[in-house]
Short mmCIF file of C-alpha atoms and ligand atoms in Angstrom, two decimals:
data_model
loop_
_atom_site.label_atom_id
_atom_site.label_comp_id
_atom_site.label_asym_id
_atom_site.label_seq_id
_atom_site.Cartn_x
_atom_site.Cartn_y
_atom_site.Cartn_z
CA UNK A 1 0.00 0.00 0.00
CA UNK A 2 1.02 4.00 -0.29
CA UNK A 3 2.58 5.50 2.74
CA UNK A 4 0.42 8.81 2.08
CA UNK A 5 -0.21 9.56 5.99
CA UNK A 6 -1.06 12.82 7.62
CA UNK A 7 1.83 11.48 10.06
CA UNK A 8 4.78 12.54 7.84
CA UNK A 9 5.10 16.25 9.55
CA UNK A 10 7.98 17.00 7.36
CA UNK A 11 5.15 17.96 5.01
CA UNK A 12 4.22 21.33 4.30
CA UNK A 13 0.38 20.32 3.93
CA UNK A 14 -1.15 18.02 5.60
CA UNK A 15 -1.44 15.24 3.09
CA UNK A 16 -3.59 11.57 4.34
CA UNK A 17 -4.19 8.50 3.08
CA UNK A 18 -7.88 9.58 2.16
CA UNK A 19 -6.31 12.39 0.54
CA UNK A 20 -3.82 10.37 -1.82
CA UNK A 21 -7.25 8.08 -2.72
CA UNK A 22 -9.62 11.14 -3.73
CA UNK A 23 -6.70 12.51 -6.01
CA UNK A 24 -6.55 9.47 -7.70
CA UNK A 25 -10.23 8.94 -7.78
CA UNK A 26 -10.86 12.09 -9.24
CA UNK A 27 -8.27 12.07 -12.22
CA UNK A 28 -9.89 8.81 -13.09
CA UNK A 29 -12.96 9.91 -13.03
CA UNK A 30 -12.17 13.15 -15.24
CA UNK A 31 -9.31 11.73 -17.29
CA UNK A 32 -9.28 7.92 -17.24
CA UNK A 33 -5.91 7.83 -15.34
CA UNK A 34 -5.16 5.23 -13.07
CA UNK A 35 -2.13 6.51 -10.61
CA UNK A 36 -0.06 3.42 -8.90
CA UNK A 37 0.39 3.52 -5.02
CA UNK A 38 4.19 4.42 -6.19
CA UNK A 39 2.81 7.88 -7.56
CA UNK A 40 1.85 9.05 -3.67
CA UNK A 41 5.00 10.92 -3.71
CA UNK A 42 5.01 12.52 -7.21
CA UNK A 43 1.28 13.71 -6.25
CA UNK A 44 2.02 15.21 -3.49
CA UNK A 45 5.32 16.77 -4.83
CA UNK A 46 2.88 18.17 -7.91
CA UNK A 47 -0.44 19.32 -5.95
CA UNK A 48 1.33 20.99 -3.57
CA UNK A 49 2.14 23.49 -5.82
CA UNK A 50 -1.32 24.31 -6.73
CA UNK A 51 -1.56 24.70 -2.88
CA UNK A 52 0.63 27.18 -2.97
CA UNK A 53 -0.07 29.16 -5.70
CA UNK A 54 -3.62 29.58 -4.26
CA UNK A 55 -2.81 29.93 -0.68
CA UNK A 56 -4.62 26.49 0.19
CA UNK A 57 -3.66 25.46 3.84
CA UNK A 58 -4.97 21.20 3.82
CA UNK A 59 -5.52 18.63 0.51
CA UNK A 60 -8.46 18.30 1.85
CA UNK A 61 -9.70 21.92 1.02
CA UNK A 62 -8.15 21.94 -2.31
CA UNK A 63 -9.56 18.96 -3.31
CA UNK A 64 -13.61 20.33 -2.31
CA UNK A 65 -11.71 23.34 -4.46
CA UNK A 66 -11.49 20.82 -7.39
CA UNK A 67 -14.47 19.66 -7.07
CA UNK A 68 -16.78 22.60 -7.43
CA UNK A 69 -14.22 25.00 -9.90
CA UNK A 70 -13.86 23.91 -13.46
CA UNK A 71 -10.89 26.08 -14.13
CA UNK A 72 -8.87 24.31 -10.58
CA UNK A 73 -10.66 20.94 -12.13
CA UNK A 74 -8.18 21.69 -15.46
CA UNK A 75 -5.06 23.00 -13.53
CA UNK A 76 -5.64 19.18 -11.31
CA UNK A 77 -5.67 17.69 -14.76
CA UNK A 78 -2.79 19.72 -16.19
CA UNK A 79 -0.63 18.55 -13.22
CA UNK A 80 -1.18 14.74 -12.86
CA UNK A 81 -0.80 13.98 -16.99
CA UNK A 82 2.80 12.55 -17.83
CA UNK A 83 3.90 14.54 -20.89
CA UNK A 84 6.88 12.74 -22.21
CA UNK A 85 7.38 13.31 -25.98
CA UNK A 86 9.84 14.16 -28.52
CA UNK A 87 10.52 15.21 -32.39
CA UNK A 88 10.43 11.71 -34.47
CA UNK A 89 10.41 9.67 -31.42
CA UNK A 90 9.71 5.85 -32.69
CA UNK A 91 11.14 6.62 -36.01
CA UNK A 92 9.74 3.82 -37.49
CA UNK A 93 5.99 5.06 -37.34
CA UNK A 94 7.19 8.17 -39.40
CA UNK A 95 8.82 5.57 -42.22
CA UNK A 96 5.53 3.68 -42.57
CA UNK A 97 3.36 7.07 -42.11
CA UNK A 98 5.41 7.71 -45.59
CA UNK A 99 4.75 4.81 -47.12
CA UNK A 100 0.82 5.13 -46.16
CA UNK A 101 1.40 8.50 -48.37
CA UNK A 102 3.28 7.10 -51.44
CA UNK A 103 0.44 4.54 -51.69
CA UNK A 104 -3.04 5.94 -50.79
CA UNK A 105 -3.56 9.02 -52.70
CA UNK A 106 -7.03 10.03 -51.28
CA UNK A 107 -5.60 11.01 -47.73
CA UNK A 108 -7.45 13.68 -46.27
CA UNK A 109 -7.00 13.57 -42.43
CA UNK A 110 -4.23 13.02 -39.79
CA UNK A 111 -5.15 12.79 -35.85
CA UNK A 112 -2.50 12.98 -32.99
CA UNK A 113 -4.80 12.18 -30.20
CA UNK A 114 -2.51 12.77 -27.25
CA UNK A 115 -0.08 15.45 -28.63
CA UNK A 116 1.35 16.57 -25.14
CA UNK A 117 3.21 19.56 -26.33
CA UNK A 118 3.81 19.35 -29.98
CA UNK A 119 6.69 17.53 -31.01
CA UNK A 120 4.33 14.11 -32.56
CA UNK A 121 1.74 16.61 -34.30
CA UNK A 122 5.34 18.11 -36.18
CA UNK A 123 7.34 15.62 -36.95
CA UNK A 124 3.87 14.30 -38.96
CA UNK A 125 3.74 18.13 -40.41
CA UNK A 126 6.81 17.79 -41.40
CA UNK A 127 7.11 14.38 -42.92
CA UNK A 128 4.28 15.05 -45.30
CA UNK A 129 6.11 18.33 -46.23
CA UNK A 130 8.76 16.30 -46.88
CA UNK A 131 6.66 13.95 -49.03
CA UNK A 132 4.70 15.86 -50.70
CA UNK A 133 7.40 18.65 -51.17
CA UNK A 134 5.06 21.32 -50.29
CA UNK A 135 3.37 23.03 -47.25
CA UNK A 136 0.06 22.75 -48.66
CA UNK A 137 -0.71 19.15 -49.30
CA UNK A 138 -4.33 19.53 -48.70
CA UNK A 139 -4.31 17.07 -45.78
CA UNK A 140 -5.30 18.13 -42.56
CA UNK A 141 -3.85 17.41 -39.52
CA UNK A 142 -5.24 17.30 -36.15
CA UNK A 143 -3.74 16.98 -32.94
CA UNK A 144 -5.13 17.04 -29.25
CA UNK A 145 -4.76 16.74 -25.97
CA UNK A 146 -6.36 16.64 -22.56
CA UNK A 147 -3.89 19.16 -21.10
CA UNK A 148 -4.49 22.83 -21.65
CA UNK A 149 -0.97 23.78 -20.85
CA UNK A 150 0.36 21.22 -23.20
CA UNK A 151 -1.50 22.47 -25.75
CA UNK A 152 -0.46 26.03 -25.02
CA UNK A 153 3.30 25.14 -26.01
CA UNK A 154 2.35 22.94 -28.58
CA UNK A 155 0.39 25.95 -30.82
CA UNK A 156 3.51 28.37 -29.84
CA UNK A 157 6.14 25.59 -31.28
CA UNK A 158 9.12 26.90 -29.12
CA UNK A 159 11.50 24.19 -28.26
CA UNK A 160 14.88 23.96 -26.97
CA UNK A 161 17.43 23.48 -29.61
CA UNK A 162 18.64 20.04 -27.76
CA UNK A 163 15.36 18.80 -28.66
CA UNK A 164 16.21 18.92 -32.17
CA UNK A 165 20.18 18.54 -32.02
CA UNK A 166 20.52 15.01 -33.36
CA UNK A 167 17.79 15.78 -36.23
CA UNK A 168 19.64 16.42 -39.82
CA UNK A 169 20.89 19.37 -40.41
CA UNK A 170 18.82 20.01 -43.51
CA UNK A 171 15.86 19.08 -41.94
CA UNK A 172 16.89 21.58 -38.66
CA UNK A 173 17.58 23.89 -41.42
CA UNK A 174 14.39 23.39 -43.62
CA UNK A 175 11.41 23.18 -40.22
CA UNK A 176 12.94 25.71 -37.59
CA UNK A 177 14.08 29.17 -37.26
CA UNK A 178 17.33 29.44 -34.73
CA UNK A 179 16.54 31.64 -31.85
CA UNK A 180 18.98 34.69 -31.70
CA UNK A 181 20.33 36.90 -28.51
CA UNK A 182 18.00 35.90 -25.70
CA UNK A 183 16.46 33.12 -27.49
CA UNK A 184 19.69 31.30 -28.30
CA UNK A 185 19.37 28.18 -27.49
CA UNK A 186 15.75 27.87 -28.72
CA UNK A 187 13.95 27.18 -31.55
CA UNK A 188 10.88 27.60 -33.00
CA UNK A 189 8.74 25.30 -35.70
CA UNK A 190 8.64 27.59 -39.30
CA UNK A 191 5.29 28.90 -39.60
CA UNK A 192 4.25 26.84 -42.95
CA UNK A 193 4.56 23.72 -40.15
CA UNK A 194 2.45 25.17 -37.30
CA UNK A 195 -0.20 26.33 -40.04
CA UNK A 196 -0.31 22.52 -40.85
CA UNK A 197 -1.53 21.59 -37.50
CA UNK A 198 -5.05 22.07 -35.49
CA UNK A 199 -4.88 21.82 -31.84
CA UNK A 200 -8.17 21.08 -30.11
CA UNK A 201 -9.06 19.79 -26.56
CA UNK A 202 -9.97 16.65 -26.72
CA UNK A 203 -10.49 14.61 -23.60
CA UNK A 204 -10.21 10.68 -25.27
CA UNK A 205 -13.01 9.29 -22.07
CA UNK A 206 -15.29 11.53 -23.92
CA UNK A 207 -18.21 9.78 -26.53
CA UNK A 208 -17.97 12.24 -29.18
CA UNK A 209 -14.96 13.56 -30.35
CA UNK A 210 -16.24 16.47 -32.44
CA UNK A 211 -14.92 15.05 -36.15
CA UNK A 212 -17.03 15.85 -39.03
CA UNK A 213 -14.90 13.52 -40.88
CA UNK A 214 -13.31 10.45 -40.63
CA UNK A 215 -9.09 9.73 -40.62
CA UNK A 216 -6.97 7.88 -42.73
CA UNK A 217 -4.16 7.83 -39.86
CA UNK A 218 -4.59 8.17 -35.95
CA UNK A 219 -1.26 8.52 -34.22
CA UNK A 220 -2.52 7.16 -30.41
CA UNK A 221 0.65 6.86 -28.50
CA UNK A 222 1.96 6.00 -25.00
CA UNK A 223 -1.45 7.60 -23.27
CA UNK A 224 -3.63 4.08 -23.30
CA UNK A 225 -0.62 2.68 -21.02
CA UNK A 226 -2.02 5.24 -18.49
CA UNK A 227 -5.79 3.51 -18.74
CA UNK A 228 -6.81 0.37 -17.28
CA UNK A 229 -8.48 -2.54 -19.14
CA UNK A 230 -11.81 -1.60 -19.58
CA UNK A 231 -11.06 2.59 -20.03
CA UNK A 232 -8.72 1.27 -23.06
CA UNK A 233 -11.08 -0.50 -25.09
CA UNK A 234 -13.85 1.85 -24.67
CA UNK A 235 -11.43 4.20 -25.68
CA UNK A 236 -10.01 1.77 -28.51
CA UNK A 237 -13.37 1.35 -29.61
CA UNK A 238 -14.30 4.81 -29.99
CA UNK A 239 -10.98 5.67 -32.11
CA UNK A 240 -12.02 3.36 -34.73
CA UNK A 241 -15.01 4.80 -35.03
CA UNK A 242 -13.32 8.19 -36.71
CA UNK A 243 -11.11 5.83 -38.62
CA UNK A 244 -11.54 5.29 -42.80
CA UNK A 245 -11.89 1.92 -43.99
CA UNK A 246 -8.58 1.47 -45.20
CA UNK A 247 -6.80 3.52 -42.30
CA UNK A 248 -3.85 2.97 -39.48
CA UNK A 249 -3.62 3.17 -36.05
CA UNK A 250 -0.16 3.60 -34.83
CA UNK A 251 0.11 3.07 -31.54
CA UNK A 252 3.21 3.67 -28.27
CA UNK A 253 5.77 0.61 -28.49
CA UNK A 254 4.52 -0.92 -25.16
CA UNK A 255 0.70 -0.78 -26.38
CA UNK A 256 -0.58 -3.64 -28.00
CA UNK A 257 -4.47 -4.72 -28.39
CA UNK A 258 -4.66 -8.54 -27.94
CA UNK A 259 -7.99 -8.54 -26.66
CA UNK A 260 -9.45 -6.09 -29.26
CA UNK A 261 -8.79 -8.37 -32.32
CA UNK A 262 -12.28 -7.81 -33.24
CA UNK A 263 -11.23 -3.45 -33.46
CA UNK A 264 -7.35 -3.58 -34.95
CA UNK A 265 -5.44 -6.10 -36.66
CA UNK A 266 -1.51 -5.94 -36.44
CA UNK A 267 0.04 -4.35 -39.76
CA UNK A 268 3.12 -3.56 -38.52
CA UNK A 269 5.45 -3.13 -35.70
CA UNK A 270 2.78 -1.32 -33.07
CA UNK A 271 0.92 -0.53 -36.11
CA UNK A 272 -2.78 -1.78 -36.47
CA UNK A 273 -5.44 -1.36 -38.96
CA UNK A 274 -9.22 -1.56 -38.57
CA UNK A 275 -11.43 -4.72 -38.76
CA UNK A 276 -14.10 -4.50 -40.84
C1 SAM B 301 3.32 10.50 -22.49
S1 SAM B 301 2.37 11.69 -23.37
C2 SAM B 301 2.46 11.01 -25.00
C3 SAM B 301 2.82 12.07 -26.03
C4 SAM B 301 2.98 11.56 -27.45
N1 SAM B 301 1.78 10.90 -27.92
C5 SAM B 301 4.16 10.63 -27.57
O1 SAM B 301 3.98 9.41 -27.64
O2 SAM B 301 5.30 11.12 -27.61
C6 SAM B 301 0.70 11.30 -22.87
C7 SAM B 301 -0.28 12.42 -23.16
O3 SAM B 301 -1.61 11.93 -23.01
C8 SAM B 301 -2.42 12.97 -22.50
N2 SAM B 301 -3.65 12.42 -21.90
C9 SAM B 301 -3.78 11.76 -20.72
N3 SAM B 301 -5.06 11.43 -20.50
C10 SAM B 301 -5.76 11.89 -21.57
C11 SAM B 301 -7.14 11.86 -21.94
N4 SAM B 301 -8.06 11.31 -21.15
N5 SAM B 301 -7.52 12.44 -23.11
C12 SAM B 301 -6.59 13.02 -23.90
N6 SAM B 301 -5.26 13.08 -23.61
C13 SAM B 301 -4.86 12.52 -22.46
C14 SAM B 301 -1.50 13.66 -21.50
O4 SAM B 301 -1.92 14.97 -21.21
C15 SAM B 301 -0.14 13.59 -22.22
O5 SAM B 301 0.16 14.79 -22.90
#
């Protein structure tokens, strides 16, 4: 079990047991994540700062807080997601996201459902700019996220240059603008890129995701790993839904769908495509 106990008085808030349980209940309920007893810690170490900011004595007050104020409800949210992400990360899915290009010509829309901030949503951007030798490849690209703040860096496309450092230097050359002065040491995505990509808020427990259309590609990666069982395959089931016949789903390299054979047949390394 955690060792969340209002006993541990090196604590600036009081922080129980009960406490640790309702923070994970809630940010199930809202977000379908399950936190392990091992995240006790990293909760505390995150909330806390929320306490702070707001000049919250007890967990227990800023949790009633949550509870009854949307905006709070989102910074909760904002705190507890794992945002982990980089440019091109899993190169593979980007090889075999050109290949889906070179071989269906009636592509019309790309969905990165758990964009955190940015780099996934890009490096698609930038691969079909790469394919298609243009900007404007009349494909449009969507990317989301649960996360407000995520989403905030994500639609200003400012990165530090090591994020980007072992990319080619063509490629550096061709997608970002070197920050000067200040802002050396930063970079930012060209603006033909970010014009490529629509952020929306998209919470993935939700029924309807707002599409008018359906996708030829859904990039869903490393965010069902935070879901149990049942939350996955409702979840699962719902991305199909907004996926074209003849479509792929590329998933994180630890997610796999053995008991949705039914939804997604294995096409590739992590990479499914729909039953029908
Ligand atoms: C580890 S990041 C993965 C980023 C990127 N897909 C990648 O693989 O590099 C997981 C993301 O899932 C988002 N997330 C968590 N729960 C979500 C939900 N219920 N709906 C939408 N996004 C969610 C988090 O905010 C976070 O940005």
């Amino acid at each position: 079990m955690a060792t969340a106990s209002a006993e541990k008085t090196d604590r600036e808030y009081a922080y129980s047991q009960d406490d640790f349980e309702r923070v994970r209940a809630t940010v199930f309920k809202i977000a379908g994540i399950r936190l392990a007893d091992s995240k006790e810690t990293m909760v505390y170490s995150r909330l806390s700062r929320r306490l702070r900011a707001l000049g919250i004595k007890s967990f227990r007050d800023y949790l009633e807080k949550v509870e009854r104020d949307d905006i709070e409800q989102q910074e909760f949210v904002n705190a507890l997601t794992t945002n982990l992400t980089s440019f091109f990360r899993e190169v593979h899915h980007f090889v075999a996201l050109e290949k889906f290009l070179r071989t269906h010509k009636n592509v019309t829309a790309i969905w990165c459902a758990a964009s955190s901030t940015g780099e996934e949503p890009y490096s698609i951007a930038m691969t079909l700019a790469q394919v298609f030798g243009t900007f404007r490849t009349g494909i449009k690209i969507y990317a989301s996220d649960i996360d407000s703040k995520v989403l905030a860096t994500a639609k200003n496309g400012i990165y530090k240059y090591s994020s980007i450092e072992k990319m080619d230097e063509s490629l550096q050359k061709q997608f970002f603008y070197r920050g000067t002065g200040p802002k050396s040491g930063m970079v930012r995505v060209v603006d033909e890129v970010r014009e490529m990509v629509e952020f929306r808020q998209i919470n993935l427990l939700h029924d309807d995701y707002g599409f008018k259309e359906k996708m030829d590609v859904i990039f869903c990666r490393n965010v069902m790993i935070y879901f149990d069982k049942p939350t996955q395959y409702k979840v699962l089931n719902n991305l199909v839904g907004n996926m074209k016949q003849d479509s792929l789903y590329i998933a994180g390299h630890s997610e796999h769908f053995q008991e949705a054979t039914h939804l997604l047949k294995p096409v590739g390394k992590t990479i499914y495509a729909p039953v029908r």
